Coordinates of C-alpha atoms in Angstrom, one line a residue:
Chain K
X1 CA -52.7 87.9 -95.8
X2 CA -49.0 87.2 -96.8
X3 CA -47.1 84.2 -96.2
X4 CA -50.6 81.9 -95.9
X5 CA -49.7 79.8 -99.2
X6 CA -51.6 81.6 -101.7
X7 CA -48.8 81.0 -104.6
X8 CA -47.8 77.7 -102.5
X9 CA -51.7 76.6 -103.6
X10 CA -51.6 77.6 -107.0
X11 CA -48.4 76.2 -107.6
X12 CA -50.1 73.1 -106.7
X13 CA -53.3 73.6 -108.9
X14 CA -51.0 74.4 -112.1
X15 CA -48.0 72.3 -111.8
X16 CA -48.9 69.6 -109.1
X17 CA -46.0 69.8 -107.1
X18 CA -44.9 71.2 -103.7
X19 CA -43.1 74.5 -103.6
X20 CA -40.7 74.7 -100.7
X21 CA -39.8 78.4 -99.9
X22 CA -42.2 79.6 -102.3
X23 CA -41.2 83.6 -103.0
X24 CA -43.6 85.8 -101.8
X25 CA -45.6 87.3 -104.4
X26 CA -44.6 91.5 -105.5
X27 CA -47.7 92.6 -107.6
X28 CA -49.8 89.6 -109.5
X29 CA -48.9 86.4 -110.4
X30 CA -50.9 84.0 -112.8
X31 CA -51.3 80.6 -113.6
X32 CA -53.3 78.4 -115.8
X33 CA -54.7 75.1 -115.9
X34 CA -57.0 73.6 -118.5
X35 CA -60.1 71.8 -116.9
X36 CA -63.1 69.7 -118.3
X37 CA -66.4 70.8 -117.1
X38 CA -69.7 68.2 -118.9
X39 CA -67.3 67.4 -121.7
X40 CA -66.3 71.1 -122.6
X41 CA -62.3 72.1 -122.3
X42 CA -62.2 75.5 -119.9
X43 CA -58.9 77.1 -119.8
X44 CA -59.3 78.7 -116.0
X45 CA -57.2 81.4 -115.3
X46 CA -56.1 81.7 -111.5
X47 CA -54.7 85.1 -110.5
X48 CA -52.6 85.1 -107.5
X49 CA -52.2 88.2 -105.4
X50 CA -49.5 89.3 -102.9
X51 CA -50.8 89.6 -99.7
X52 CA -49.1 92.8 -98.2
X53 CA -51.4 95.2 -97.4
X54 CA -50.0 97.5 -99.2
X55 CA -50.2 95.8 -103.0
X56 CA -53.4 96.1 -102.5
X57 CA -53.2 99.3 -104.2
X58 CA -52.1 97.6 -107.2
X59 CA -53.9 94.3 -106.9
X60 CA -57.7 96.0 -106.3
X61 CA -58.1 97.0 -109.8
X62 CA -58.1 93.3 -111.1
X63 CA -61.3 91.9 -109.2
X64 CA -63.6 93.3 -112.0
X65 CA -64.1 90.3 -114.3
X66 CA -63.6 87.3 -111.8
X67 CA -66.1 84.7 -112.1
X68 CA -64.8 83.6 -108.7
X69 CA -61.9 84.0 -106.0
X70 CA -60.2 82.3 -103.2
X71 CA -60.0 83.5 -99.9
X72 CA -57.1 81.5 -98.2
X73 CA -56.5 82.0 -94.4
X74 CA -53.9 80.4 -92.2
X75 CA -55.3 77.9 -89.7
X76 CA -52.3 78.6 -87.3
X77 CA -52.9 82.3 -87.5
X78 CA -55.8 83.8 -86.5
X79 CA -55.1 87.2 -87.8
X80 CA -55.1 85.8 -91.4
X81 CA -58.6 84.4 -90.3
X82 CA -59.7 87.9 -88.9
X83 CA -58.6 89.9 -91.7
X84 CA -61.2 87.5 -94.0
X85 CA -63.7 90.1 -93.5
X86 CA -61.4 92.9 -95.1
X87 CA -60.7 90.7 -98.1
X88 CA -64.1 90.3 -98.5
X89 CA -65.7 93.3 -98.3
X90 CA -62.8 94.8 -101.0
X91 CA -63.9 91.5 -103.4
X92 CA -67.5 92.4 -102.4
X93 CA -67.0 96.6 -103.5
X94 CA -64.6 95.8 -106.7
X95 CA -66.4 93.1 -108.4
X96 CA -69.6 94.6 -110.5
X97 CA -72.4 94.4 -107.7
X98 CA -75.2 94.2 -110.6
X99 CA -74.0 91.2 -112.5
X100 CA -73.1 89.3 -109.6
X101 CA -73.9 87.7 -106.5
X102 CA -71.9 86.2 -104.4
X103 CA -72.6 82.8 -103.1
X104 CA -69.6 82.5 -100.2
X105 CA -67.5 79.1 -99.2
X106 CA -69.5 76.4 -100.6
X107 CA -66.4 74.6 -99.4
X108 CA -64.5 75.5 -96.7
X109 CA -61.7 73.0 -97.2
X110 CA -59.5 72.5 -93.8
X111 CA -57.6 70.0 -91.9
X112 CA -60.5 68.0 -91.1
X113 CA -62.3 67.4 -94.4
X114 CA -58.7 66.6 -95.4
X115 CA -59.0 63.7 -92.6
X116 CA -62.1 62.5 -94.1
X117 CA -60.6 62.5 -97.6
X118 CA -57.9 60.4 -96.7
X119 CA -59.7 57.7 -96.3
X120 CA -60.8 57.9 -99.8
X121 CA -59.0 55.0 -102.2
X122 CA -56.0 56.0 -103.9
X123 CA -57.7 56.0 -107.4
X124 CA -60.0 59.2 -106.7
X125 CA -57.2 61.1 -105.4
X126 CA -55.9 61.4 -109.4
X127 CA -59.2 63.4 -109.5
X128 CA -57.7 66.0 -106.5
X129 CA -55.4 68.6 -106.3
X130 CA -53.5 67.6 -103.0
X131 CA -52.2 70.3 -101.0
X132 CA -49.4 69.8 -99.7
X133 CA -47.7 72.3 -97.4
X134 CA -44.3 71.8 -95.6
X135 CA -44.7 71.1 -91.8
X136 CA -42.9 73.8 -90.2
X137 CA -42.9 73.6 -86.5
X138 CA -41.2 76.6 -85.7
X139 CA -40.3 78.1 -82.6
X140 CA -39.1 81.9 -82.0
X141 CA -35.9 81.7 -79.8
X142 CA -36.4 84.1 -76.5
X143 CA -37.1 87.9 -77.5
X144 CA -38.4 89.6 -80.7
X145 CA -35.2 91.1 -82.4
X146 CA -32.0 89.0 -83.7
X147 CA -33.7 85.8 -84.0
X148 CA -34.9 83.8 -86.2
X149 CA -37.5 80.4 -86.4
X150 CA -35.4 77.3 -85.9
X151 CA -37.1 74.9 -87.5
X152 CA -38.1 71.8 -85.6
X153 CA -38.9 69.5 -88.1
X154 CA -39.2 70.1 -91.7
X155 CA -41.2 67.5 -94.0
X156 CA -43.2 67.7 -96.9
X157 CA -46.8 66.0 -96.8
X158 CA -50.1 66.6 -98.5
X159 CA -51.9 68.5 -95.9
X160 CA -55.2 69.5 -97.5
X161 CA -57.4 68.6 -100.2
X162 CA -59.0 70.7 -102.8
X163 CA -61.0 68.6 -104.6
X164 CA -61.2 69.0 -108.2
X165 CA -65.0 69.2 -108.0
X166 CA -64.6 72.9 -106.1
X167 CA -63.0 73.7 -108.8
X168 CA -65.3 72.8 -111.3
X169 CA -68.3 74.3 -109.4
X170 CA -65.8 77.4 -110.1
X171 CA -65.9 76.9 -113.8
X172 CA -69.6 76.4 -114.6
X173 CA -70.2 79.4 -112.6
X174 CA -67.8 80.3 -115.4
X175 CA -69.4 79.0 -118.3
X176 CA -73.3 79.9 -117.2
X177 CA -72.8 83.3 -117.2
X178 CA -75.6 84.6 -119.0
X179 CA -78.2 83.5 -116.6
X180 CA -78.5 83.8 -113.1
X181 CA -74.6 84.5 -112.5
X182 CA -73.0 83.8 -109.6
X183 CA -70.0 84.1 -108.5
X184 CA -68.0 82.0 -106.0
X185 CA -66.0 82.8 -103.2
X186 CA -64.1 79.5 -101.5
X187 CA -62.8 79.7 -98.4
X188 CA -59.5 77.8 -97.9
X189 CA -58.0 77.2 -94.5
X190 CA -54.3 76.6 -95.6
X191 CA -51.5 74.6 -93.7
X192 CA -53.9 71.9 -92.5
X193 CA -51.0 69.9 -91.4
X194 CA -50.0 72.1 -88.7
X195 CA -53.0 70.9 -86.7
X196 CA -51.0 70.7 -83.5
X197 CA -51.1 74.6 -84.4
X198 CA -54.3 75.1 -85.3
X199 CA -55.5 78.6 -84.3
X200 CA -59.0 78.7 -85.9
X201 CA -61.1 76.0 -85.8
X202 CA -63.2 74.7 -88.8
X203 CA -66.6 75.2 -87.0
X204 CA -65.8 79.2 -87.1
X205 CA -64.7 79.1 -90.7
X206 CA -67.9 77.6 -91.6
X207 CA -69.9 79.5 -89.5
X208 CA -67.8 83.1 -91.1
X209 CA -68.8 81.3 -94.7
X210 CA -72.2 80.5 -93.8
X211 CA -72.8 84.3 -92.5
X212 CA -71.3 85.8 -95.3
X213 CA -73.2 83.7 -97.5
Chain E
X1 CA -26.7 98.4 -84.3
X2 CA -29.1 100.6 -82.3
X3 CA -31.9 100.5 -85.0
X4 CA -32.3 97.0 -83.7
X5 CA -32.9 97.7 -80.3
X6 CA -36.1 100.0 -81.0
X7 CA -39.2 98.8 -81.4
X8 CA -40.9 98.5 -84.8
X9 CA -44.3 98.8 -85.7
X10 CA -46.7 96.1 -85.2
X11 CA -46.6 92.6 -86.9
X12 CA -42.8 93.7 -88.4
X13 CA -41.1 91.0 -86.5
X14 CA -43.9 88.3 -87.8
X15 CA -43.8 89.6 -91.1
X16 CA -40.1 89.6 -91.6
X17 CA -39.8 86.4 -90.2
X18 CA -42.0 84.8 -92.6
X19 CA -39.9 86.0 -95.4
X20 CA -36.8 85.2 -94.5
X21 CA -36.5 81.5 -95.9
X22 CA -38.1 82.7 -99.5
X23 CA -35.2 85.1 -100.5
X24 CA -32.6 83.3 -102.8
X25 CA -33.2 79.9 -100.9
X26 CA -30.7 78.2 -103.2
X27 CA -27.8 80.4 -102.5
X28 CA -25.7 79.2 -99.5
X29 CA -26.2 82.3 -97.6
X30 CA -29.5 81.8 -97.2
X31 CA -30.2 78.2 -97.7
X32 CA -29.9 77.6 -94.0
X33 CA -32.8 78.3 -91.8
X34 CA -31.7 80.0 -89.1
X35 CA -28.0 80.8 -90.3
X36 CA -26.2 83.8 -90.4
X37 CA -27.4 84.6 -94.2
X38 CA -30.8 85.3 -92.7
X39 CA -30.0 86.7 -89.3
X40 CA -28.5 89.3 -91.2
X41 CA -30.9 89.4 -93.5
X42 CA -33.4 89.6 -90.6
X43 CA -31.4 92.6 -88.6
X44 CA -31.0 94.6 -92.2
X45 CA -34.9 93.9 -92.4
X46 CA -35.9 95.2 -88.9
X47 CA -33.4 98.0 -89.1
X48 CA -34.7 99.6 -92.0
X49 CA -39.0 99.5 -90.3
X50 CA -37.4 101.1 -87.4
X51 CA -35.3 103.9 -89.3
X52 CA -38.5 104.7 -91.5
X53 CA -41.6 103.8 -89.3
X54 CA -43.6 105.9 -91.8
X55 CA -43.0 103.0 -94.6
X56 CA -42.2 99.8 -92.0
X57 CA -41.2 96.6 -93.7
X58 CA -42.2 96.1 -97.0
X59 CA -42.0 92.8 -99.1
X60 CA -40.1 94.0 -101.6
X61 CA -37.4 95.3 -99.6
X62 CA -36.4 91.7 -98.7
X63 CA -34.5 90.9 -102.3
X64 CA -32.9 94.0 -102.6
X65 CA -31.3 93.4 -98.9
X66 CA -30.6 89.9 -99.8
X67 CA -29.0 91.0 -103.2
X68 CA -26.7 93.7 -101.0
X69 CA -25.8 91.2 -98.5
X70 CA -23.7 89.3 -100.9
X71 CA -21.6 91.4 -101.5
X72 CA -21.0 93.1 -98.3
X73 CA -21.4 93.3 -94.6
X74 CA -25.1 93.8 -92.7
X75 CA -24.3 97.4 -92.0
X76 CA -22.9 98.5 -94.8
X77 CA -26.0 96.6 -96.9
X78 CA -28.2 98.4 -94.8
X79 CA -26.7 101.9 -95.4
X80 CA -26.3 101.2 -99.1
X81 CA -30.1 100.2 -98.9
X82 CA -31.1 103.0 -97.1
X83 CA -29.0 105.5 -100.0
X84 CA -30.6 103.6 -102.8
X85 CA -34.0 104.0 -101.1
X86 CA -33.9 107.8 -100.4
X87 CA -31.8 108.9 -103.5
X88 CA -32.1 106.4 -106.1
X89 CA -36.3 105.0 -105.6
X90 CA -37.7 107.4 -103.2
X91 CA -40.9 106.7 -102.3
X92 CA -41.1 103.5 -103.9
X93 CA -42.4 101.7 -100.8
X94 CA -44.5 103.7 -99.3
X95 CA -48.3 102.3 -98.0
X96 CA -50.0 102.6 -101.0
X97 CA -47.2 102.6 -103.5
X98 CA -48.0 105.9 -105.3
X99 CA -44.7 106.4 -106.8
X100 CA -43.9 103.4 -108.2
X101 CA -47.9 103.6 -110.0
X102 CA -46.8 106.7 -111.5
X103 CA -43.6 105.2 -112.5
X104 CA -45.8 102.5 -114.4
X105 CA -47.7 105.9 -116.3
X106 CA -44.0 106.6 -117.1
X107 CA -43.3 103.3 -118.5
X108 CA -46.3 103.4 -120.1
X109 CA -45.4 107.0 -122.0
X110 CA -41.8 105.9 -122.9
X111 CA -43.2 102.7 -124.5
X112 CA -45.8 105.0 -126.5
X113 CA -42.0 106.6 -128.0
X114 CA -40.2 103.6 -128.0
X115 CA -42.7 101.0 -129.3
X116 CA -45.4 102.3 -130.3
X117 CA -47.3 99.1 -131.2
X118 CA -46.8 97.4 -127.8
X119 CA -48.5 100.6 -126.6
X120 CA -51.6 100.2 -128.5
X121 CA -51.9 96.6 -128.0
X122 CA -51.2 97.1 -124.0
X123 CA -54.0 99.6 -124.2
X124 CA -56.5 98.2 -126.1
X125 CA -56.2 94.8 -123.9
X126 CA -56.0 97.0 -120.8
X127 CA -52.7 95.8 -119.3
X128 CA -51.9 98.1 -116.6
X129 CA -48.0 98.4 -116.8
X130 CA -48.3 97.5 -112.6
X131 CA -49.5 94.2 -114.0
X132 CA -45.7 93.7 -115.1
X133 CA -43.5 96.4 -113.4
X134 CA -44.3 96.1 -109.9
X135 CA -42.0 93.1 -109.2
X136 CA -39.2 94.9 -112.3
X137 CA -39.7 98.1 -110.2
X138 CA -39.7 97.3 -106.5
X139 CA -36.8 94.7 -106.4
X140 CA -34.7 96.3 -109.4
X141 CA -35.1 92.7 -111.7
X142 CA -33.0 90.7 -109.3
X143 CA -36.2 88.2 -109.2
X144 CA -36.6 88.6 -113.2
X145 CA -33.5 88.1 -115.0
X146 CA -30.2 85.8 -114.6
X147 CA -27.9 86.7 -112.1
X148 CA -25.1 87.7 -114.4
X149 CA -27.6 90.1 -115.4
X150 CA -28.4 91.2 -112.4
X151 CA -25.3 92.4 -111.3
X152 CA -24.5 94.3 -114.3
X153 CA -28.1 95.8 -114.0
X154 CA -27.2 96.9 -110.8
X155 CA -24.2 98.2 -111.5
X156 CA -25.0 100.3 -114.0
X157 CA -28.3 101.4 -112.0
X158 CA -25.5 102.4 -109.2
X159 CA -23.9 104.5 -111.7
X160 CA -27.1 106.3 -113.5
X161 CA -29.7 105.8 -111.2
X162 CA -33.5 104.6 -111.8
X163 CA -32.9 105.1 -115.7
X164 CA -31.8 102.3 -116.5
X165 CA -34.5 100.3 -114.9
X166 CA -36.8 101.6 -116.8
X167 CA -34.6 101.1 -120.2
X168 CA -34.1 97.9 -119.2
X169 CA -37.9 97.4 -118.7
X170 CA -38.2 99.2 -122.1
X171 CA -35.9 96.0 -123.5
X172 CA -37.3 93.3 -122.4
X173 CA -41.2 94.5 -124.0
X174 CA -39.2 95.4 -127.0
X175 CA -37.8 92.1 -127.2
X176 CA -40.7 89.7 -126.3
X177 CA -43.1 91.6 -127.7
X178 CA -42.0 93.8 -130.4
X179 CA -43.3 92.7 -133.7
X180 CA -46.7 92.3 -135.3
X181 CA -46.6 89.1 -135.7
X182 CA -46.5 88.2 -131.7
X183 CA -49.1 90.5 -131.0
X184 CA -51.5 88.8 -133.4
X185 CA -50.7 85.5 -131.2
X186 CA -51.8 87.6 -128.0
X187 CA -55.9 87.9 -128.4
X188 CA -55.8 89.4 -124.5
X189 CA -54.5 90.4 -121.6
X190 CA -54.0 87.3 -120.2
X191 CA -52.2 85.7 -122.7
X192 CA -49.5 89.0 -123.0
X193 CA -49.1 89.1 -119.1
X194 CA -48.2 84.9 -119.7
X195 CA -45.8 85.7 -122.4
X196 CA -44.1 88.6 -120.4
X197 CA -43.5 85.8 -117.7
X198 CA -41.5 83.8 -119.9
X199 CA -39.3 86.3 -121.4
X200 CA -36.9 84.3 -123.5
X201 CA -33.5 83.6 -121.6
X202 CA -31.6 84.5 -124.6
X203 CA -32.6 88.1 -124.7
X204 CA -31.7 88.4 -121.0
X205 CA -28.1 87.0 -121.4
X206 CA -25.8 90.3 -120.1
X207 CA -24.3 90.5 -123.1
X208 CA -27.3 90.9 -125.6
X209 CA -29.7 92.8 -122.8
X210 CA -26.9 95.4 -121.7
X211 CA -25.8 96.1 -125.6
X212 CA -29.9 96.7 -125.7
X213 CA -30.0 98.7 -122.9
X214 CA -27.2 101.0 -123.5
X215 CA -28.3 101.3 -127.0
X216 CA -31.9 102.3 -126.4
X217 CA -32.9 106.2 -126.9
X218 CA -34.3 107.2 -123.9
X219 CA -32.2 109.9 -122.4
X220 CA -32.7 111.4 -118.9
X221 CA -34.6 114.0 -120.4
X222 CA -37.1 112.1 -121.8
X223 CA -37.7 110.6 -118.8
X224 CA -37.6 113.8 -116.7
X225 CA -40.1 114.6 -119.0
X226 CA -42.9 111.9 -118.5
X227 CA -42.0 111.6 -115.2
X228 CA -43.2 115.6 -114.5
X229 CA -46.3 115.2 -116.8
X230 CA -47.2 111.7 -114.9
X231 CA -47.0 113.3 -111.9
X232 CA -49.1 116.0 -112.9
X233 CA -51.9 113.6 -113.9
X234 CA -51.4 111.2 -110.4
X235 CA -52.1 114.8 -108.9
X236 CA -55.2 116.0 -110.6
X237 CA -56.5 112.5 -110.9
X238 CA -56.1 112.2 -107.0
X239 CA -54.9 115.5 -105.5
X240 CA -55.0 114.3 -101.7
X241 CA -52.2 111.4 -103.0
X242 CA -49.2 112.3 -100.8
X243 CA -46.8 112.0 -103.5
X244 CA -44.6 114.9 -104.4
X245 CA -42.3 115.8 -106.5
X246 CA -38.7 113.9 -106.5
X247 CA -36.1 114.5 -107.7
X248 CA -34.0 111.2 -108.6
X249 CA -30.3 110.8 -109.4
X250 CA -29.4 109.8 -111.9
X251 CA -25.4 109.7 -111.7
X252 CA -23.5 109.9 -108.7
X253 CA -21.5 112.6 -108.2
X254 CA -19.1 113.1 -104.8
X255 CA -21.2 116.8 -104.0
X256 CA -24.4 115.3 -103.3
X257 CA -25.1 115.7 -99.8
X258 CA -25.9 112.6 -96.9
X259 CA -27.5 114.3 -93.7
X260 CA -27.3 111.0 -91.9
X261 CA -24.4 109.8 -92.1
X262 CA -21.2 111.1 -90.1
X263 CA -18.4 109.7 -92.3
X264 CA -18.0 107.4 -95.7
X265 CA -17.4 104.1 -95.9
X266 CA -13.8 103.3 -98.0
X267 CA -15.2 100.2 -98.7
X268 CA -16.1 99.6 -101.8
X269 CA -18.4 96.7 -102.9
X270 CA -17.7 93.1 -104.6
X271 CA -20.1 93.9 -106.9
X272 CA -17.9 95.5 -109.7
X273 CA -16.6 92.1 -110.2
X274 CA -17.8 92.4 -113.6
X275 CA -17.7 95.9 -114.7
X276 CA -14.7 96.1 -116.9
X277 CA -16.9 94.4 -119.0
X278 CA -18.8 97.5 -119.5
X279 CA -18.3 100.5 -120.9
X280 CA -20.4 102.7 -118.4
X281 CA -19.2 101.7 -114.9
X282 CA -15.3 100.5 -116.3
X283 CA -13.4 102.8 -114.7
X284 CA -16.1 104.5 -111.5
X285 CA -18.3 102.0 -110.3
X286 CA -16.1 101.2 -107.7
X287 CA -15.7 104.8 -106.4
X288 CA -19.3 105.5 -106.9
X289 CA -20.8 102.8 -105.2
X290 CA -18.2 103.5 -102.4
X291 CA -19.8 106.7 -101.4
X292 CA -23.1 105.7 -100.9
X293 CA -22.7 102.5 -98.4
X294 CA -21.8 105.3 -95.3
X295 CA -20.5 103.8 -92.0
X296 CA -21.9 105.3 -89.0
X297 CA -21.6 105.0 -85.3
X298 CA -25.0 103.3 -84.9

């Protein structure tokens, strides 16, 4: 759904860095990052839809061909997490149903695996992708027309963690794909540092992946 | 306004809101959260779901207000939105964006004319043209080229209507992808789509991409043309589509007719600020412009 941090993500995975006001996506965007799977150079190519219902009619016809996607969901909103089921069944219908099976959230990456992971030395996290997301605390002033959020406190902190390794899992799915293809849906709870906020908890997500897969 | 006082449809207010920080967030007007730059913004936003319900808020509407909101008040913004949308895009945000897919089929025939070797590699690597026109179409290149650029785009789009997006569209493949040589470098779709997202700054300076733009043969004809057989294949390829035909302008002229609007604005915009540097909006981009922001008692 829009405004989860869909192109906040990959702007992480392909340049490393936090984007602050990230523009929302019109159409497709792409990035590109170069990964090692067992020794071999994989140039993995992420493509990042907007999330308006509506560009869907454009974005649909670009599922064919993925050797995986990510389904990113908003921990503070639970209609991001209820409309997983729409994304799904679209990635489910698009993609070539005889080539491929889906094997769904193998990792479903939230707020509290992120806890975990922080406890993890500093010299591993060179081997993650930190996701960082901008703690917005935001309140709606009284009534629904004239106002705006008022941000409460605005920092910058890495917030979740998507471990290289998902990744990679990503890629040999990639690279094996003359036998027994399968493809890979994750399942990414965004915005873990709004915890105070959190909407869906990481038991449902899990039990959603494990359902669907 | 009274637009603001109606209700929208559901999720507008949530969906606007998150958008409001991502439009131009380094330009003072809307670099503070919660400042007038995005309360405007905000009531522009709302507005226009509740005047068409039919096509509520869409994304792409959000640039194109934050682009008329520097260079005049809300509610003339939103009445100059509101003219561009009906007379100049119509239809281009509708729920499942038909018109602006056939407008990609028209791009797509132009290039065929224009270029006709960016045509066949687009084809043979399957690059759909809504793989790079979406964003070029929905928010008129105000998130694609350099501001100077922008404004004289939109000038001269103000003058000669939805033309002159697509020539400018026509320019920039021209430019980045134009000879042999680059294609050769471009084995597939992914690696064209990456070099049409770094178009080199130099050919998108205003005064090399408007000489370009005005120079390129494309006439209005020629896009009547493709337009009407595009349209013809979006119907038989999907006759329940909704869309129908339009009829576009494509240079104002004082006849044509506003039904919702009770009086003109005198007002002209800032935005001719740099049109006496060219040739096609010199001497009437101010007049032009003037009559489609309309005041009205709302």
């Amino acid at each position: 759904d829009m405004g989860v941090g869909k192109s906040c993500l990959l702007h992480q995975f392909t340049e490393k860095k936090f984007m602050a006001d990230c523009p929302h996506t019109i159409g497709v965007e792409f990035g590109t990052r170069i990964i090692e799977v067992s020794g071999q150079k994989i140039k993995l190519q992420i493509w990042d839809t907007a999330g308006q219902e509506r560009f869907r009619a454009v974005t649909r016809s670009y599922y064919r061909g993925a050797a995986g996607a990510l389904m990113v969901y908003d921990i503070t909103r639970r209609s991001t997490y209820n409309h997983l089921s729409s994304w799904l069944t679209d990635a489910r219908n698009l993609t070539n149903p005889n080539t491929v099976k889906f094997s769904i959230n193998k990792y479903t990456i939230t707020g509290e695996q992120y806890r975990v992971m922080k406890e993890i030395p500093a010299v591993i996290w060179s081997h993650m992708v930190p996701v960082q997301v901008v703690a917005e605390l935001t309140v709606s002033t009284v009534g629904n027309t004239g106002t705006s959020p008022v941000p409460l406190e605005s920092s910058t902190r890495t917030a979740g963690v998507l471990s290289l390794e998902d990744i990679l899992s990503l890629g040999k799915t990639d690279n094996s794909s003359d036998s027994g293809e399968e493809d890979v849906i994750f399942l990414i709870g965004n915005k873990g540092d709004l915890d105070a906020q959190r909407d869906v908890t990481y038991e449902e997500a899990k039990q959603f992946a494990d359902e669907n897969g | 306004m009274e637009l603001l006082q109606s209700q929208a449809g559901t999720n507008t207010v949530e969906d606007i809101e998150k958008d409001l920080h991502r439009q131009f967030p380094f330009h003072e007007m809307f670099a503070q959260r919660g400042g007038t730059g995005q309360q405007d913004l905000y009531n522009i936003l709302y507005a226009y779901a509740v005047y068409n319900p039919k096509d509520g808020y869409c994304q792409a509407h959000a640039p194109i207000a934050a682009v008329l909101l520097m260079h005049m008040p809300a509610e003339e913004a939103f009445w100059c939105m509101v003219a561009m949308f009906d007379f100049y895009i119509p239809g281009y945000f509708s729920p499942g964006l038909e018109v602006v897919q056939v407008d990609g089929s028209v791009m797509q025939g132009l290039l065929r004319a224009v270029c006709p070797i960016i045509h066949k590699h687009m084809e043979k690597h399957n690059v759909s043209p809504m793989l790079y026109c979406t964003e070029w179409f929905m928010c008129i290149f105000s998130r694609t080229l350099p501001w100077p650029s922008v404004l004289r785009l939109w000038d001269m789009f103000f003058c000669e209507g939805v033309k002159t997006v697509f020539r400018c569209g026509l320019v920039l493949l021209r430019s980045t992808l134009g000879s042999s040589e680059v294609l050769k470098q471009l084995p597939g779709l992914y690696e064209t789509m990456e070099k049409l997202r770094k178009i080199d700054q130099k050919v998108m300076q205003p005064e090399v991409l408007m000489h370009e733009i005005i120079e390129l043969k494309v006439s209005e004809s020629d896009l009547e043309n493709e337009h009407r057989r595009q349209q013809k294949q979006w119907k038989s390829q999907q006759p329940a589509s909704p869309v129908r035909l339009v009829k576009r302008i494509y240079r104002y002229t004082p006849t044509h007719q506003f039904n919702h609007s009770n009086k003109k604005s005198e007002k002209g915009s800032k935005q001719e600020t740099e049109c006496h540097q060219h040739k096609h909006s010199a001497n009437n981009g101010a007049d032009q412009k003037s009559g489609e922001e309309k005041q009205t008692s709302v």
